[in-house]
């Protein structure tokens, strides 16, 4: 806006300057015209005086030569020749007025119309239909074959200890009870941590037993005493528990699960203490 005002002021000043120059030029031309007219008038007056003088002289000469009688009407009267000064053609100087070049007025720049930012329509959230997940059936122990396998497992363990030069272990009924509890727990919570978050050995103290050293071996998917003992002996950690010289007692727990969703069908727990 400031630039537009400056341009308008500059244009106005330029126009005024041009008009002033044109006015001075016209006044100067008028003065020149008046001077020329005076000169022409003086020249005309001078020419008239000269003509009159010549006419007077001619008349006087003719009058002197003419006879005294005035009755002769046949005498030719002298004609007065009046020299009419030629019209002086005055050339009026053409005044060429400089036409000021109009300064183009800046066209106002139209401010761009604000473009509305399209607001994406918020889709109505459609609650996802949860895919039904079939509930995993909880394994339910259907039999406790501990009594049938406990002695057989003990005999196989003592044979391995004898080969290692170690004293045999004895079965403990309270330790068997702790191992049965743990066998049921691992059907739904596999590992050496109990469902309540405590260590596996708390099952021993729950039976009122005390110990200085204790450990646990677990297995699943084995269907005979020899199979489960062979599996433990093939694992360094389980083998170390079986051949630990600090242990004196063993307990065994086993659970059979029909239609086991985990696919094992048989779970084993072996506990040691000393």
Coordinates of C-alpha atoms in Angstrom, one line a residue:
X1 CA 0.0 0.0 0.0
X2 CA 2.9 2.3 0.8
X3 CA 4.5 1.7 -2.6
X4 CA 1.2 2.6 -4.4
X5 CA 1.0 6.0 -2.6
X6 CA 4.6 6.8 -3.5
X7 CA 3.9 5.9 -7.2
X8 CA 0.8 8.1 -7.3
X9 CA 2.7 11.1 -5.8
X10 CA 5.6 10.7 -8.3
X11 CA 3.1 10.5 -11.2
X12 CA 1.3 13.7 -10.0
X13 CA 4.6 15.6 -9.7
X14 CA 5.6 14.6 -13.2
X15 CA 2.3 15.7 -14.6
X16 CA 2.5 19.2 -12.9
X17 CA 6.1 19.6 -14.2
X18 CA 5.0 18.8 -17.8
X19 CA 2.1 21.3 -17.6
X20 CA 4.4 24.0 -16.3
X21 CA 6.9 23.5 -19.2
X22 CA 4.0 23.6 -21.7
X23 CA 2.6 26.8 -20.1
X24 CA 6.1 28.5 -20.4
X25 CA 6.4 27.4 -24.0
X26 CA 2.9 28.8 -24.9
X27 CA 3.6 32.1 -23.2
X28 CA 6.9 32.4 -25.0
X29 CA 5.2 31.7 -28.4
X30 CA 2.6 34.4 -27.7
X31 CA 5.3 36.9 -27.0
X32 CA 7.1 36.1 -30.2
X33 CA 3.8 36.4 -32.1
X34 CA 3.2 39.9 -30.7
X35 CA 6.7 41.1 -31.6
X36 CA 6.3 39.8 -35.2
X37 CA 2.9 41.6 -35.5
X38 CA 4.5 44.9 -34.4
X39 CA 7.2 44.5 -37.0
X40 CA 4.6 43.9 -39.7
X41 CA 2.6 46.9 -38.7
X42 CA 5.6 49.2 -38.8
X43 CA 6.6 47.8 -42.2
X44 CA 3.1 48.5 -43.6
X45 CA 3.1 52.1 -42.3
X46 CA 6.4 52.7 -43.9
X47 CA 5.3 51.4 -47.2
X48 CA 2.1 53.6 -47.1
X49 CA 4.2 56.8 -46.5
X50 CA 6.5 56.0 -49.4
X51 CA 3.5 55.5 -51.8
X52 CA 1.8 58.7 -50.7
X53 CA 5.0 60.6 -51.3
X54 CA 5.4 59.2 -54.8
X55 CA 1.8 60.0 -55.6
X56 CA 2.2 63.6 -54.4
X57 CA 5.3 64.2 -56.5
X58 CA 3.6 62.8 -59.6
X59 CA 0.6 64.9 -59.1
X60 CA 2.7 68.0 -58.6
X61 CA 4.7 67.3 -61.8
X62 CA 1.6 66.7 -63.9
X63 CA 0.0 69.7 -62.5
X64 CA 2.9 71.9 -63.6
X65 CA 2.8 70.6 -67.1
X66 CA -0.9 70.7 -67.6
X67 CA -2.5 73.8 -69.4
X68 CA -4.1 76.4 -67.2
X69 CA -7.5 75.7 -68.5
X70 CA -9.5 73.4 -66.3
X71 CA -12.3 72.9 -68.9
X72 CA -10.4 70.2 -70.7
X73 CA -12.0 67.2 -69.3
X74 CA -10.3 64.9 -71.7
X75 CA -7.1 65.0 -69.7
X76 CA -6.4 61.8 -68.0
X77 CA -6.3 61.9 -64.3
X78 CA -3.4 60.2 -62.8
X79 CA -4.4 57.0 -61.1
X80 CA -3.3 56.5 -57.7
X81 CA -1.5 53.3 -57.3
X82 CA -1.7 52.0 -53.7
X83 CA 0.7 49.4 -52.8
X84 CA -1.0 47.1 -50.6
X85 CA 1.4 45.3 -48.5
X86 CA 1.4 41.6 -48.9
X87 CA -0.3 39.7 -46.3
X88 CA 2.2 38.4 -44.0
X89 CA 1.4 34.8 -43.2
X90 CA 2.2 34.3 -39.7
X91 CA 3.3 30.8 -38.9
X92 CA 2.1 30.1 -35.5
X93 CA 4.6 27.8 -34.0
X94 CA 3.0 24.5 -33.3
X95 CA 3.1 23.9 -29.6
X96 CA 3.8 20.3 -29.1
X97 CA 2.8 19.5 -25.6
X98 CA 4.7 16.6 -24.3
X99 CA 2.0 14.1 -23.4
X100 CA 3.1 12.6 -20.1
X101 CA 3.3 8.9 -20.2
X102 CA 0.8 7.7 -17.7
X103 CA 2.3 5.7 -15.0
X104 CA 0.4 2.5 -14.9
X105 CA -1.4 2.3 -11.7
X106 CA -0.5 -0.9 -10.0
X107 CA -3.4 -3.3 -10.0
X108 CA -4.3 -4.2 -6.5
X109 CA -3.1 -7.6 -5.8
X110 CA -6.0 -9.6 -4.8
X111 CA -5.3 -11.5 -1.7
X112 CA -5.7 -15.2 -2.4
X113 CA -8.9 -16.5 -1.0
X114 CA -8.2 -18.8 1.9
X115 CA -8.4 -22.3 0.9
X116 CA -10.2 -24.4 3.3
X117 CA -8.1 -27.3 4.4
X118 CA -10.2 -30.4 3.9
X119 CA -10.8 -32.1 7.1
X120 CA -11.0 -35.8 6.6
X121 CA -14.2 -37.2 7.9
X122 CA -13.6 -39.1 11.0
X123 CA -14.7 -42.6 10.3
X124 CA -17.0 -44.0 12.8
X125 CA -14.9 -46.7 14.6
X126 CA -16.3 -50.0 14.0
X127 CA -15.6 -52.3 16.9
X128 CA -13.6 -55.2 15.6
X129 CA -15.3 -58.5 16.1
X130 CA -13.0 -60.5 18.3
X131 CA -12.1 -63.8 16.8
X132 CA -13.3 -66.4 19.2
X133 CA -10.3 -68.3 20.6
X134 CA -11.2 -71.7 21.6
X135 CA -10.5 -72.1 25.3
X136 CA -7.7 -74.4 26.0
X137 CA -9.0 -77.2 28.2
X138 CA -7.3 -77.6 31.5
X139 CA -5.6 -80.9 31.7
X140 CA -7.3 -83.0 34.3
X141 CA -5.3 -85.8 35.9
X142 CA -7.2 -89.1 35.5
X143 CA -4.9 -91.4 37.4
X144 CA -2.0 -91.5 39.8
X145 CA 0.3 -94.4 38.9
X146 CA 2.9 -93.3 41.4
X147 CA 2.6 -96.4 43.5
X148 CA 3.2 -98.6 40.5
X149 CA 6.2 -96.6 39.3
X150 CA 7.9 -95.3 42.5
X151 CA 9.8 -98.4 43.5
X152 CA 10.8 -99.1 39.9
X153 CA 12.2 -95.6 39.4
X154 CA 14.0 -95.8 42.8
X155 CA 15.7 -99.1 41.8
X156 CA 16.9 -97.6 38.4
X157 CA 18.2 -94.5 40.2
X158 CA 20.1 -96.5 42.8
X159 CA 21.7 -98.6 40.0
X160 CA 23.0 -95.4 38.5
X161 CA 24.3 -94.2 41.8
X162 CA 26.0 -97.5 42.5
X163 CA 27.7 -97.2 39.2
X164 CA 29.0 -93.8 40.3
X165 CA 30.1 -95.2 43.8
X166 CA 27.3 -93.4 45.7
X167 CA 25.1 -94.6 48.5
X168 CA 21.5 -95.6 47.6
X169 CA 18.5 -93.4 48.2
X170 CA 15.3 -94.3 50.2
X171 CA 11.7 -93.5 49.4
X172 CA 10.0 -91.1 51.8
X173 CA 6.2 -91.0 51.9
X174 CA 6.0 -87.3 52.7
X175 CA 8.4 -86.6 49.9
X176 CA 6.2 -88.7 47.6
X177 CA 3.2 -86.6 48.6
X178 CA 5.1 -83.4 47.8
X179 CA 6.1 -84.9 44.4
X180 CA 2.5 -85.8 43.6
X181 CA 1.4 -82.2 44.3
X182 CA 4.1 -80.9 42.0
X183 CA 3.1 -83.4 39.2
X184 CA -0.4 -82.0 39.2
X185 CA 0.9 -78.4 39.1
X186 CA 3.1 -78.9 36.1
X187 CA 0.2 -80.1 33.9
X188 CA -0.9 -76.5 33.8
X189 CA 2.2 -74.5 34.8
X190 CA 5.3 -76.2 33.3
X191 CA 8.6 -75.4 35.1
X192 CA 10.2 -75.3 38.5
X193 CA 8.1 -72.3 39.7
X194 CA 4.9 -73.1 41.4
X195 CA 1.6 -71.5 40.3
X196 CA 1.7 -69.3 43.3
X197 CA 5.1 -68.0 42.2
X198 CA 7.2 -69.7 44.9
X199 CA 10.1 -72.2 44.3
X200 CA 9.3 -75.8 43.7
X201 CA 11.0 -76.8 47.0
X202 CA 8.3 -75.1 49.0
X203 CA 6.2 -78.2 48.3
X204 CA 8.6 -80.1 50.6
X205 CA 8.3 -77.7 53.5
X206 CA 4.5 -77.7 52.9
X207 CA 4.6 -81.4 54.0
X208 CA 6.4 -80.4 57.2
X209 CA 9.8 -81.6 56.1
X210 CA 13.1 -79.8 56.6
X211 CA 16.2 -80.2 54.6
X212 CA 19.7 -78.9 54.1
X213 CA 19.7 -79.6 50.3
X214 CA 16.9 -80.3 47.9
X215 CA 16.2 -80.3 44.2
X216 CA 13.6 -81.5 41.6
X217 CA 13.6 -83.3 38.2
X218 CA 10.5 -83.0 35.9
X219 CA 9.5 -84.8 32.7
X220 CA 6.5 -85.2 30.4
X221 CA 5.6 -87.5 27.6
X222 CA 7.4 -90.5 29.0
X223 CA 5.4 -93.7 29.5
X224 CA 7.6 -96.0 31.5
X225 CA 10.0 -95.8 34.5
X226 CA 13.0 -96.8 32.4
X227 CA 12.1 -94.3 29.7
X228 CA 11.9 -91.4 32.2
X229 CA 15.1 -92.4 34.0
X230 CA 17.0 -92.7 30.8
X231 CA 15.8 -89.3 29.7
X232 CA 17.0 -87.7 33.0
X233 CA 20.3 -89.4 32.8
X234 CA 20.8 -88.0 29.3
X235 CA 20.5 -84.5 30.6
X236 CA 23.5 -83.0 32.5
X237 CA 21.4 -81.1 35.0
X238 CA 19.0 -83.9 35.8
X239 CA 21.9 -86.4 36.0
X240 CA 23.7 -84.2 38.5
X241 CA 20.6 -84.3 40.8
X242 CA 20.4 -88.1 40.6
X243 CA 24.1 -88.5 41.3
X244 CA 24.3 -85.8 44.0
X245 CA 26.1 -87.3 47.1
X246 CA 24.3 -84.9 49.5
X247 CA 20.9 -86.5 48.9
X248 CA 19.6 -89.4 51.0
X249 CA 15.9 -89.4 50.2
X250 CA 13.8 -89.5 47.0
X251 CA 10.1 -88.9 46.3
X252 CA 8.2 -89.6 43.1
X253 CA 4.9 -88.2 41.7
X254 CA 3.3 -89.1 38.3
X255 CA 0.0 -88.0 36.7
X256 CA -1.7 -89.4 33.7
X257 CA -3.9 -87.1 31.6
X258 CA -6.4 -88.4 29.1
X259 CA -7.0 -86.2 26.0
X260 CA -4.2 -84.0 27.2
X261 CA -4.4 -80.6 25.3
X262 CA -0.7 -80.3 25.7
X263 CA -0.2 -83.6 23.9
X264 CA 2.0 -85.2 26.6
X265 CA -0.4 -87.5 28.5
X266 CA 2.0 -88.3 31.3
X267 CA 3.8 -86.0 33.7
X268 CA 6.7 -87.0 36.2
X269 CA 8.2 -85.3 39.2
X270 CA 11.2 -86.6 41.1
X271 CA 12.3 -84.8 44.3
X272 CA 15.5 -85.1 46.3
X273 CA 16.5 -83.9 49.8
X274 CA 19.3 -84.4 52.2

